[in-house]
mmCIF file of C-alpha atoms in Angstrom:
data_model
loop_
_atom_site.group_PDB
_atom_site.id
_atom_site.type_symbol
_atom_site.label_atom_id
_atom_site.label_comp_id
_atom_site.label_asym_id
_atom_site.label_seq_id
_atom_site.Cartn_x
_atom_site.Cartn_y
_atom_site.Cartn_z
ATOM 1 C CA UNK B 1462 0.038 -0.275 -0.198
ATOM 2 C CA UNK B 1463 1.233 3.498 -0.847
ATOM 3 C CA UNK B 1464 1.697 6.349 1.204
ATOM 4 C CA UNK B 1465 -0.852 8.090 -0.903
ATOM 5 C CA UNK B 1466 -3.773 5.480 -1.487
ATOM 6 C CA UNK B 1467 -6.539 7.358 0.536
ATOM 7 C CA UNK B 1468 -7.861 4.144 2.892
ATOM 8 C CA UNK B 1469 -10.779 3.588 5.753
ATOM 9 C CA UNK B 1470 -12.061 0.681 7.697
ATOM 10 C CA UNK B 1471 -14.335 0.240 10.492
ATOM 11 C CA UNK B 1472 -14.836 1.100 14.162
ATOM 12 C CA UNK B 1473 -16.475 0.099 17.174
ATOM 13 C CA UNK B 1474 -18.830 2.154 18.807
ATOM 14 C CA UNK B 1475 -20.290 2.861 22.318
ATOM 15 C CA UNK B 1476 -23.067 4.993 23.292
ATOM 16 C CA UNK B 1477 -25.593 5.433 25.862
ATOM 17 C CA UNK B 1478 -27.834 7.811 25.487
ATOM 18 C CA UNK B 1479 -29.894 10.530 27.734
ATOM 19 C CA UNK B 1480 -33.005 8.057 28.183
ATOM 20 C CA UNK B 1481 -30.791 4.998 29.301
ATOM 21 C CA UNK B 1482 -29.908 2.895 26.499
ATOM 22 C CA UNK B 1483 -27.051 1.252 25.348
ATOM 23 C CA UNK B 1484 -25.949 1.105 22.011
ATOM 24 C CA UNK B 1485 -23.164 -1.363 20.508
ATOM 25 C CA UNK B 1486 -22.430 -0.256 16.603
ATOM 26 C CA UNK B 1487 -20.033 -0.696 14.106
ATOM 27 C CA UNK B 1488 -18.916 2.658 11.982
ATOM 28 C CA UNK B 1489 -17.508 3.149 8.555
ATOM 29 C CA UNK B 1490 -14.806 5.819 9.527
ATOM 30 C CA UNK B 1491 -11.664 7.359 7.518
ATOM 31 C CA UNK B 1492 -8.389 6.318 8.518
ATOM 32 C CA UNK B 1493 -7.061 10.249 7.822
ATOM 33 C CA UNK B 1494 -2.925 11.250 7.119
ATOM 34 C CA UNK B 1495 -0.943 10.839 9.596
ATOM 35 C CA UNK B 1496 0.898 13.369 10.608
ATOM 36 C CA UNK B 1497 4.970 13.417 10.637
ATOM 37 C CA UNK B 1498 5.698 12.330 14.175
ATOM 38 C CA UNK B 1499 1.771 9.620 14.062
ATOM 39 C CA UNK B 1500 2.515 6.059 12.134
ATOM 40 C CA UNK B 1501 -0.950 3.963 10.838
ATOM 41 C CA UNK B 1502 -1.279 0.551 12.210
ATOM 42 C CA UNK B 1503 -3.530 -2.827 10.424
ATOM 43 C CA UNK B 1504 -4.376 -3.508 13.589
ATOM 44 C CA UNK B 1505 -4.861 -7.698 13.853
ATOM 45 C CA UNK B 1506 -5.055 -8.457 18.292
ATOM 46 C CA UNK B 1507 -6.832 -6.210 20.329
ATOM 47 C CA UNK B 1508 -7.634 -8.572 23.535
ATOM 48 C CA UNK B 1509 -10.800 -7.429 25.301
ATOM 49 C CA UNK B 1510 -9.979 -6.790 29.420
ATOM 50 C CA UNK B 1511 -11.288 -5.541 32.156
ATOM 51 C CA UNK B 1512 -10.589 -2.350 31.913
ATOM 52 C CA UNK B 1513 -12.600 -2.574 28.324
ATOM 53 C CA UNK B 1514 -15.505 -3.137 29.770
ATOM 54 C CA UNK B 1515 -16.031 0.059 31.446
ATOM 55 C CA UNK B 1516 -16.629 2.142 28.135
ATOM 56 C CA UNK B 1517 -17.287 -1.233 25.384
ATOM 57 C CA UNK B 1518 -20.510 -1.746 28.391
ATOM 58 C CA UNK B 1519 -20.594 0.906 30.904
ATOM 59 C CA UNK B 1520 -23.698 -0.382 33.610
ATOM 60 C CA UNK B 1521 -25.654 -2.005 31.291
ATOM 61 C CA UNK B 1522 -28.350 -4.802 32.038
ATOM 62 C CA UNK B 1523 -26.786 -7.013 29.047
ATOM 63 C CA UNK B 1524 -28.854 -9.840 30.455
ATOM 64 C CA UNK B 1525 -31.541 -7.756 28.767
ATOM 65 C CA UNK B 1526 -30.640 -7.029 25.683
ATOM 66 C CA UNK B 1527 -31.219 -7.429 21.928
ATOM 67 C CA UNK B 1528 -29.528 -7.587 18.366
ATOM 68 C CA UNK B 1529 -30.552 -6.592 15.170
ATOM 69 C CA UNK B 1530 -28.793 -5.919 11.591
ATOM 70 C CA UNK B 1531 -26.306 -8.349 10.093
ATOM 71 C CA UNK B 1532 -22.998 -8.560 9.064
ATOM 72 C CA UNK B 1533 -21.189 -4.751 9.070
ATOM 73 C CA UNK B 1534 -24.927 -3.593 10.176
ATOM 74 C CA UNK B 1535 -25.430 -4.975 13.936
ATOM 75 C CA UNK B 1536 -26.533 -3.206 16.650
ATOM 76 C CA UNK B 1537 -26.783 -4.096 19.607
ATOM 77 C CA UNK B 1538 -29.025 -2.746 22.252
ATOM 78 C CA UNK B 1539 -30.126 -2.882 26.552
ATOM 79 C CA UNK B 1540 -31.069 -0.941 28.667
ATOM 80 C CA UNK B 1541 -29.234 1.101 31.478
ATOM 81 C CA UNK B 1542 -30.615 1.457 35.209
ATOM 82 C CA UNK B 1543 -31.712 5.435 35.780
ATOM 83 C CA UNK B 1544 -29.614 5.640 38.985
ATOM 84 C CA UNK B 1545 -26.421 5.279 37.094
ATOM 85 C CA UNK B 1546 -27.135 7.496 34.560
ATOM 86 C CA UNK B 1547 -26.074 10.560 36.099
ATOM 87 C CA UNK B 1548 -22.485 8.847 36.799
ATOM 88 C CA UNK B 1549 -23.137 8.505 33.404
ATOM 89 C CA UNK B 1550 -23.715 12.530 32.508
ATOM 90 C CA UNK B 1551 -19.714 13.627 29.931
ATOM 91 C CA UNK B 1552 -20.599 10.489 27.890
ATOM 92 C CA UNK B 1553 -24.300 10.397 27.489
ATOM 93 C CA UNK B 1554 -24.801 11.503 23.404
ATOM 94 C CA UNK B 1555 -20.880 10.586 23.028
ATOM 95 C CA UNK B 1556 -20.259 7.167 20.280
ATOM 96 C CA UNK B 1557 -17.687 6.585 21.398
ATOM 97 C CA UNK B 1558 -14.404 3.685 20.223
ATOM 98 C CA UNK B 1559 -13.476 1.326 23.094
ATOM 99 C CA UNK B 1560 -10.093 -0.716 23.163
ATOM 100 C CA UNK B 1561 -7.602 -0.154 24.934
ATOM 101 C CA UNK B 1562 -4.738 -1.573 23.979
ATOM 102 C CA UNK B 1563 -3.133 -4.181 20.845
ATOM 103 C CA UNK B 1564 -1.437 -4.925 18.263
ATOM 104 C CA UNK B 1565 -0.548 -4.366 14.292
ATOM 105 C CA UNK B 1566 1.993 -4.463 11.078
ATOM 106 C CA UNK B 1567 2.953 0.050 9.873
ATOM 107 C CA UNK B 1568 1.484 0.314 7.225
ATOM 108 C CA UNK B 1569 1.846 4.149 7.046
ATOM 109 C CA UNK B 1570 4.032 6.402 8.950
ATOM 110 C CA UNK B 1571 5.038 10.056 9.112
ATOM 111 C CA UNK B 1572 7.943 12.131 8.348
ATOM 112 C CA UNK B 1573 9.957 11.974 11.568
ATOM 113 C CA UNK B 1574 12.449 9.076 11.905
ATOM 114 C CA UNK B 1575 10.688 8.063 14.301
ATOM 115 C CA UNK B 1576 7.796 7.321 12.682
ATOM 116 C CA UNK B 1577 9.498 5.722 9.701
ATOM 117 C CA UNK B 1578 11.557 4.020 11.380
ATOM 118 C CA UNK B 1579 8.825 2.163 12.027
ATOM 119 C CA UNK B 1580 7.064 1.375 8.950
ATOM 120 C CA UNK B 1581 6.487 -2.258 7.764
ATOM 121 C CA UNK B 1582 7.016 -2.797 11.538
ATOM 122 C CA UNK B 1583 4.762 -5.233 13.541
ATOM 123 C CA UNK B 1584 4.754 -3.661 16.981
ATOM 124 C CA UNK B 1585 1.985 -3.674 19.573
ATOM 125 C CA UNK B 1586 0.277 0.198 20.732
ATOM 126 C CA UNK B 1587 -1.623 1.610 23.497
ATOM 127 C CA UNK B 1588 -3.573 4.256 23.568
ATOM 128 C CA UNK B 1589 -7.251 3.780 23.163
ATOM 129 C CA UNK B 1590 -9.991 2.909 20.163
ATOM 130 C CA UNK B 1591 -8.089 -0.683 19.380
ATOM 131 C CA UNK B 1592 -11.567 -1.862 18.505
ATOM 132 C CA UNK B 1593 -10.766 -1.320 14.934
ATOM 133 C CA UNK B 1594 -8.950 -2.066 10.879
ATOM 134 C CA UNK B 1595 -6.776 0.768 11.347
ATOM 135 C CA UNK B 1596 -5.617 2.837 13.744
ATOM 136 C CA UNK B 1597 -3.290 6.390 13.882
ATOM 137 C CA UNK B 1598 -1.279 7.557 16.707
ATOM 138 C CA UNK B 1599 1.913 9.051 17.840
ATOM 139 C CA UNK B 1600 5.044 6.594 17.316
ATOM 140 C CA UNK B 1601 6.076 6.289 21.353
ATOM 141 C CA UNK B 1602 2.958 5.368 22.075
ATOM 142 C CA UNK B 1603 4.495 2.567 20.017
ATOM 143 C CA UNK B 1604 6.455 -0.743 21.004
ATOM 144 C CA UNK B 1605 7.928 -2.577 18.587
ATOM 145 C CA UNK B 1606 7.919 -6.447 18.838
ATOM 146 C CA UNK B 1607 11.204 -9.122 18.492
ATOM 147 C CA UNK B 1608 11.404 -10.946 15.889
ATOM 148 C CA UNK B 1609 9.721 -14.377 15.384
ATOM 149 C CA UNK B 1610 6.677 -12.653 17.569
ATOM 150 C CA UNK B 1611 2.817 -12.602 16.941
ATOM 151 C CA UNK B 1612 0.801 -9.861 16.895
ATOM 152 C CA UNK B 1613 -1.949 -12.258 19.331
ATOM 153 C CA UNK B 1614 1.767 -12.496 21.772
ATOM 154 C CA UNK B 1615 1.851 -8.801 21.555
ATOM 155 C CA UNK B 1616 -1.592 -7.923 21.638
ATOM 156 C CA UNK B 1617 -1.565 -7.696 25.906
ATOM 157 C CA UNK B 1618 1.608 -6.291 26.053
ATOM 158 C CA UNK B 1619 0.619 -3.393 28.506
ATOM 159 C CA UNK B 1620 -2.774 -2.810 30.498
ATOM 160 C CA UNK B 1621 -2.192 -5.985 32.246
ATOM 161 C CA UNK B 1622 1.676 -6.602 32.180
ATOM 162 C CA UNK B 1623 2.321 -3.027 32.876
ATOM 163 C CA UNK B 1624 -0.298 -2.550 36.333
ATOM 164 C CA UNK B 1625 0.659 -6.034 38.171
ATOM 165 C CA UNK B 1626 4.422 -4.770 37.204
ATOM 166 C CA UNK B 1627 3.222 -1.188 38.799
ATOM 167 C CA UNK B 1628 1.577 -3.152 41.832
ATOM 168 C CA UNK B 1629 5.348 -4.994 42.710
ATOM 169 C CA UNK B 1630 7.412 -0.798 41.925
ATOM 170 C CA UNK B 1631 4.351 0.772 44.470
ATOM 171 C CA UNK B 1632 5.415 -1.779 46.627
ATOM 172 C CA UNK B 1633 8.833 -0.992 46.952
ATOM 173 C CA UNK B 1634 7.481 2.888 46.542
ATOM 174 C CA UNK B 1635 5.859 2.590 49.371
ATOM 175 C CA UNK B 1636 8.005 0.537 51.851
ATOM 176 C CA UNK B 1637 6.661 -2.980 51.693
ATOM 177 C CA UNK B 1638 7.743 -5.770 51.191
ATOM 178 C CA UNK B 1639 5.750 -7.922 50.331
ATOM 179 C CA UNK B 1640 1.454 -8.095 48.936
ATOM 180 C CA UNK B 1641 -1.089 -9.618 48.881
ATOM 181 C CA UNK B 1642 -3.422 -9.653 45.442
ATOM 182 C CA UNK B 1643 -7.162 -10.851 45.405
ATOM 183 C CA UNK B 1644 -8.928 -11.957 42.095
ATOM 184 C CA UNK B 1645 -5.455 -13.365 41.830
ATOM 185 C CA UNK B 1646 -5.896 -16.854 39.657
ATOM 186 C CA UNK B 1647 -7.091 -14.250 36.321
ATOM 187 C CA UNK B 1648 -4.406 -12.735 33.677
ATOM 188 C CA UNK B 1649 -2.907 -10.469 35.670
ATOM 189 C CA UNK B 1650 -3.070 -12.467 38.859
ATOM 190 C CA UNK B 1651 -0.537 -15.633 36.926
ATOM 191 C CA UNK B 1652 1.543 -12.451 35.743
ATOM 192 C CA UNK B 1653 1.946 -11.023 39.160
ATOM 193 C CA UNK B 1654 2.887 -14.429 40.179
ATOM 194 C CA UNK B 1655 5.771 -14.617 37.982
ATOM 195 C CA UNK B 1656 7.605 -11.294 37.887
ATOM 196 C CA UNK B 1657 7.095 -11.382 42.375
ATOM 197 C CA UNK B 1658 8.768 -15.976 41.493
ATOM 198 C CA UNK B 1659 11.732 -13.944 39.859
ATOM 199 C CA UNK B 1660 12.543 -11.038 42.363
ATOM 200 C CA UNK B 1661 11.732 -12.220 45.017
ATOM 201 C CA UNK B 1662 9.051 -10.848 46.119
ATOM 202 C CA UNK B 1663 6.185 -12.459 48.934
ATOM 203 C CA UNK B 1664 2.689 -12.660 46.685
ATOM 204 C CA UNK B 1665 0.005 -14.403 49.422
ATOM 205 C CA UNK B 1666 -2.689 -15.120 46.911
ATOM 206 C CA UNK B 1667 -6.646 -14.920 47.376
ATOM 207 C CA UNK B 1668 -8.583 -16.925 45.173
ATOM 208 C CA UNK B 1669 -12.000 -17.748 45.378
ATOM 209 C CA UNK B 1670 -12.538 -22.106 44.744
ATOM 210 C CA UNK B 1671 -10.939 -24.909 45.880
ATOM 211 C CA UNK B 1672 -10.009 -25.145 41.674
ATOM 212 C CA UNK B 1673 -8.637 -21.486 41.322
ATOM 213 C CA UNK B 1674 -5.848 -22.332 43.930
ATOM 214 C CA UNK B 1675 -4.934 -25.659 42.205
ATOM 215 C CA UNK B 1676 -4.200 -23.723 39.565
ATOM 216 C CA UNK B 1677 -1.968 -20.811 40.946
ATOM 217 C CA UNK B 1678 -0.091 -23.691 42.800
ATOM 218 C CA UNK B 1679 0.781 -24.919 39.296
ATOM 219 C CA UNK B 1680 1.745 -22.804 37.814
ATOM 220 C CA UNK B 1681 4.369 -21.818 41.539
ATOM 221 C CA UNK B 1682 2.290 -20.127 43.546
ATOM 222 C CA UNK B 1683 3.929 -19.733 47.096
ATOM 223 C CA UNK B 1684 0.968 -18.596 49.299
ATOM 224 C CA UNK B 1685 -2.841 -19.136 47.998
ATOM 225 C CA UNK B 1686 -5.919 -18.689 50.202
ATOM 226 C CA UNK B 1687 -8.969 -20.124 49.088
ATOM 227 C CA UNK B 1688 -12.006 -17.747 50.731
ATOM 228 C CA UNK B 1689 -14.611 -20.380 49.659
ATOM 229 C CA UNK B 1690 -12.857 -21.856 52.737
ATOM 230 C CA UNK B 1691 -13.930 -22.640 56.094
ATOM 231 C CA UNK B 1692 -10.133 -21.861 57.109
ATOM 232 C CA UNK B 1693 -9.746 -18.555 54.857
ATOM 233 C CA UNK B 1694 -9.352 -15.703 58.000
ATOM 234 C CA UNK B 1695 -6.685 -18.994 59.358
ATOM 235 C CA UNK B 1696 -4.845 -19.460 56.495
ATOM 236 C CA UNK B 1697 -4.924 -15.523 54.963
ATOM 237 C CA UNK B 1698 -3.269 -14.872 58.642
ATOM 238 C CA UNK B 1699 -0.937 -18.101 58.203
ATOM 239 C CA UNK B 1700 0.649 -16.989 54.910
ATOM 240 C CA UNK B 1701 0.666 -13.213 56.221
ATOM 241 C CA UNK B 1702 3.018 -14.349 59.546
ATOM 242 C CA UNK B 1703 5.020 -16.067 56.602
ATOM 243 C CA UNK B 1704 5.871 -13.173 53.952
ATOM 244 C CA UNK B 1705 4.893 -10.145 56.022
ATOM 245 C CA UNK B 1706 2.658 -8.172 53.545
ATOM 246 C CA UNK B 1707 1.604 -5.078 54.904
ATOM 247 C CA UNK B 1708 -0.204 -4.047 51.444
ATOM 248 C CA UNK B 1709 -2.868 -5.652 48.679
ATOM 249 C CA UNK B 1710 -4.345 -4.616 45.565
ATOM 250 C CA UNK B 1711 -8.060 -5.610 45.207
ATOM 251 C CA UNK B 1712 -9.496 -6.781 42.063
ATOM 252 C CA UNK B 1713 -13.466 -7.442 44.051
ATOM 253 C CA UNK B 1714 -13.606 -3.925 45.450
ATOM 254 C CA UNK B 1715 -16.943 -4.466 47.070
ATOM 255 C CA UNK B 1716 -18.142 -6.215 50.715
ATOM 256 C CA UNK B 1717 -16.169 -7.608 52.953
ATOM 257 C CA UNK B 1718 -12.840 -8.262 51.219
ATOM 258 C CA UNK B 1719 -11.170 -4.986 51.824
ATOM 259 C CA UNK B 1720 -11.445 -5.183 56.005
ATOM 260 C CA UNK B 1721 -10.998 -8.510 55.517
ATOM 261 C CA UNK B 1722 -7.628 -8.537 54.819
ATOM 262 C CA UNK B 1723 -7.047 -5.192 56.373
ATOM 263 C CA UNK B 1724 -8.026 -6.742 59.845
ATOM 264 C CA UNK B 1725 -5.982 -9.689 59.130
ATOM 265 C CA UNK B 1726 -2.953 -8.104 58.082
ATOM 266 C CA UNK B 1727 -3.147 -6.590 62.123
ATOM 267 C CA UNK B 1728 -3.938 -9.831 63.461
ATOM 268 C CA UNK B 1729 -0.114 -11.480 61.907
ATOM 269 C CA UNK B 1730 1.696 -7.898 62.998
ATOM 270 C CA UNK B 1731 0.264 -8.014 66.059
ATOM 271 C CA UNK B 1732 1.780 -12.030 66.479
ATOM 272 C CA UNK B 1733 4.880 -11.330 66.902
ATOM 273 C CA UNK B 1734 4.709 -7.593 68.482
ATOM 274 C CA UNK B 1735 6.972 -7.559 71.399
ATOM 275 C CA UNK B 1736 4.267 -5.056 73.541
ATOM 276 C CA UNK B 1737 0.756 -3.490 73.621
ATOM 277 C CA UNK B 1738 -0.636 -0.831 72.013
ATOM 278 C CA UNK B 1739 -4.218 0.074 73.047
ATOM 279 C CA UNK B 1740 -4.163 2.152 69.157
ATOM 280 C CA UNK B 1741 -3.986 -0.689 67.499
ATOM 281 C CA UNK B 1742 -0.496 -1.412 65.921
ATOM 282 C CA UNK B 1743 1.341 1.658 64.549
ATOM 283 C CA UNK B 1744 2.682 -0.150 61.356
ATOM 284 C CA UNK B 1745 1.037 1.047 57.788
ATOM 285 C CA UNK B 1746 -1.284 -1.384 56.257
ATOM 286 C CA UNK B 1747 -2.582 -0.531 52.648
ATOM 287 C CA UNK B 1748 -5.661 -1.625 50.869
ATOM 288 C CA UNK B 1749 -5.882 -0.293 46.550
ATOM 289 C CA UNK B 1750 -8.950 -1.300 44.828
ATOM 290 C CA UNK B 1751 -7.772 -1.667 41.431
ATOM 291 C CA UNK B 1752 -10.928 -3.679 40.095
ATOM 292 C CA UNK B 1753 -14.844 -4.290 40.632
ATOM 293 C CA UNK B 1754 -16.179 -7.793 40.090
ATOM 294 C CA UNK B 1755 -18.210 -6.721 43.286
ATOM 295 C CA UNK B 1756 -20.055 -3.595 42.191
ATOM 296 C CA UNK B 1757 -21.048 -3.630 45.912
ATOM 297 C CA UNK B 1758 -19.894 -1.261 48.217
ATOM 298 C CA UNK B 1759 -16.945 -1.260 50.350
ATOM 299 C CA UNK B 1760 -17.713 -2.569 53.413
ATOM 300 C CA UNK B 1761 -15.047 -1.475 56.679
ATOM 301 C CA UNK B 1762 -15.703 -3.533 60.341
ATOM 302 C CA UNK B 1763 -12.551 -1.114 61.538
ATOM 303 C CA UNK B 1764 -10.870 -3.137 63.867
ATOM 304 C CA UNK B 1765 -7.530 -3.086 63.259
ATOM 305 C CA UNK B 1766 -5.670 0.168 64.880
ATOM 306 C CA UNK B 1767 -5.345 3.304 63.221
ATOM 307 C CA UNK B 1768 -2.351 3.101 61.084
ATOM 308 C CA UNK B 1769 -3.920 1.597 57.075
ATOM 309 C CA UNK B 1770 -5.510 2.971 54.373
ATOM 310 C CA UNK B 1771 -8.722 2.194 51.644
ATOM 311 C CA UNK B 1772 -7.520 4.133 48.163
ATOM 312 C CA UNK B 1773 -7.568 3.307 44.674
ATOM 313 C CA UNK B 1774 -5.474 2.206 41.663
ATOM 314 C CA UNK B 1775 -5.419 2.802 38.789
ATOM 315 C CA UNK B 1776 -1.933 2.043 36.119
ATOM 316 C CA UNK B 1777 -2.374 4.848 34.331
ATOM 317 C CA UNK B 1778 -1.497 7.933 37.048
ATOM 318 C CA UNK B 1779 0.785 5.563 38.781
ATOM 319 C CA UNK B 1780 2.640 5.198 34.565
ATOM 320 C CA UNK B 1781 2.379 9.679 34.728
ATOM 321 C CA UNK B 1782 4.140 9.837 38.660
ATOM 322 C CA UNK B 1783 6.738 7.728 37.849
ATOM 323 C CA UNK B 1784 7.840 9.463 34.603
ATOM 324 C CA UNK B 1785 9.085 7.779 31.112
ATOM 325 C CA UNK B 1786 12.792 6.306 31.714
ATOM 326 C CA UNK B 1787 10.263 4.051 34.688
ATOM 327 C CA UNK B 1788 7.943 3.832 31.820
ATOM 328 C CA UNK B 1789 10.696 2.188 29.303
ATOM 329 C CA UNK B 1790 12.577 0.315 32.283
ATOM 330 C CA UNK B 1791 9.329 -1.800 32.623
ATOM 331 C CA UNK B 1792 7.371 -2.023 29.023
ATOM 332 C CA UNK B 1793 11.053 -3.133 28.144
ATOM 333 C CA UNK B 1794 10.973 -6.254 31.201
ATOM 334 C CA UNK B 1795 7.712 -6.864 29.296
ATOM 335 C CA UNK B 1796 9.256 -7.263 25.371
ATOM 336 C CA UNK B 1797 12.107 -8.742 26.393
ATOM 337 C CA UNK B 1798 9.036 -11.748 28.724
ATOM 338 C CA UNK B 1799 6.390 -12.085 26.491
ATOM 339 C CA UNK B 1800 6.194 -15.185 25.673
ATOM 340 C CA UNK B 1801 7.309 -16.018 29.164
ATOM 341 C CA UNK B 1802 6.180 -13.827 31.872
ATOM 342 C CA UNK B 1803 3.418 -11.939 30.401
ATOM 343 C CA UNK B 1804 2.290 -14.255 27.854
ATOM 344 C CA UNK B 1805 -1.648 -14.150 27.484
ATOM 345 C CA UNK B 1806 -3.362 -16.921 26.261
ATOM 346 C CA UNK B 1807 -6.251 -16.372 24.897
ATOM 347 C CA UNK B 1808 -9.777 -19.164 24.535
ATOM 348 C CA UNK B 1809 -11.214 -17.356 21.413
ATOM 349 C CA UNK B 1810 -10.468 -14.671 18.610
ATOM 350 C CA UNK B 1811 -13.448 -13.333 16.674
ATOM 351 C CA UNK B 1812 -14.220 -10.391 13.810
ATOM 352 C CA UNK B 1813 -15.016 -6.801 15.599
ATOM 353 C CA UNK B 1814 -19.438 -8.268 13.873
ATOM 354 C CA UNK B 1815 -18.471 -11.688 15.961
ATOM 355 C CA UNK B 1816 -17.589 -9.009 19.351
ATOM 356 C CA UNK B 1817 -20.822 -8.073 18.388
ATOM 357 C CA UNK B 1818 -22.980 -11.014 19.253
ATOM 358 C CA UNK B 1819 -24.827 -11.647 21.457
ATOM 359 C CA UNK B 1820 -23.723 -15.416 23.124
ATOM 360 C CA UNK B 1821 -20.170 -13.836 22.667
ATOM 361 C CA UNK B 1822 -20.709 -10.656 24.409
ATOM 362 C CA UNK B 1823 -22.550 -11.926 26.978
ATOM 363 C CA UNK B 1824 -19.656 -14.976 27.915
ATOM 364 C CA UNK B 1825 -16.740 -11.982 27.601
ATOM 365 C CA UNK B 1826 -18.427 -9.694 30.264
ATOM 366 C CA UNK B 1827 -19.258 -12.107 32.958
ATOM 367 C CA UNK B 1828 -14.579 -11.727 32.867
ATOM 368 C CA UNK B 1829 -14.687 -15.213 33.921
ATOM 369 C CA UNK B 1830 -11.121 -16.562 35.131
ATOM 370 C CA UNK B 1831 -9.702 -18.815 31.927
ATOM 371 C CA UNK B 1832 -12.400 -17.026 29.476
ATOM 372 C CA UNK B 1833 -9.894 -14.571 27.758
ATOM 373 C CA UNK B 1834 -10.951 -13.269 24.160
ATOM 374 C CA UNK B 1835 -9.106 -11.612 21.471
ATOM 375 C CA UNK B 1836 -10.881 -9.599 18.704
ATOM 376 C CA UNK B 1837 -8.857 -9.418 15.387
ATOM 377 C CA UNK B 1838 -10.706 -6.389 13.427
ATOM 378 C CA UNK B 1839 -8.869 -7.326 10.088
ATOM 379 C CA UNK B 1840 -10.095 -11.309 10.290
ATOM 380 C CA UNK B 1841 -12.258 -12.716 7.734
#
């Protein structure tokens, strides 16, 4: 394809109307010519992450979703509760492109040296709007993939790997020596286990079933506790005593788990304390909520002293805080280990049209462990 060739392609869009209706559709968009520092990438693989679903489907009731049309004209609609609309005010009535990350081949490049250096190369990329056949973006937002890497292998190079690395970096920067992770059998959780094993970091994995516990132990996890077990609290305390973990990253969000973790940390600390403090231990205990698998309120029962904190954690603000040199260091670690530590596995590869098939939509919206979907926007 010559640089003068005009191209257009499909892009998946999500719209929530002011009357509370989610509408998913495919739009035909013209692809602009790249600026001096930009490239045009033909997108060949882009994952469906939980962070993508927040924009794609939002709080819509997918159990009441309906579909109309077919092929490029397919459209899905689903109701959104009136109670959720005030929190969506800034997006109501606006058709939004979706997809945080992906990989593909650079087919056009701007005049700058950085852009020209990427022409014809397979790259991973970040910057949103990836559920599309083509993406125009700045060359600095592209990461060339090593020879022998496929687009599918490079598609999930950003969100999960850098989130997992961001957790261990945050732990170190805030003076903790080990950490706790919930919903730990996820794709991200498995990466975090490999990182901690490589770096000699203590990690307590909280899972929700015996099957998930077996999965993690099978990949070398040392401390796995099952929240469905009658012995959960005792098991958690023991793992905290053994690791000394005083920071947790919680993918669940709602319910009592955050408070249970803080309580268990306090008990574990007191097991080795030599003096009594009526205000509780002076060791700071921190839980960062980074996901919302449970959208209910966070319930805190304060019985863990006064040295504690609960807050939110997101990847993008973290990366902005650490600056470009440290971002580059983390990115290079990911790219160098895409086939090992940071490998992602997918249960199904689908086209843009198939992403709007109700059966597929229902499956990937469940966010089930081991059920990760990949979109190839240019799949025939």
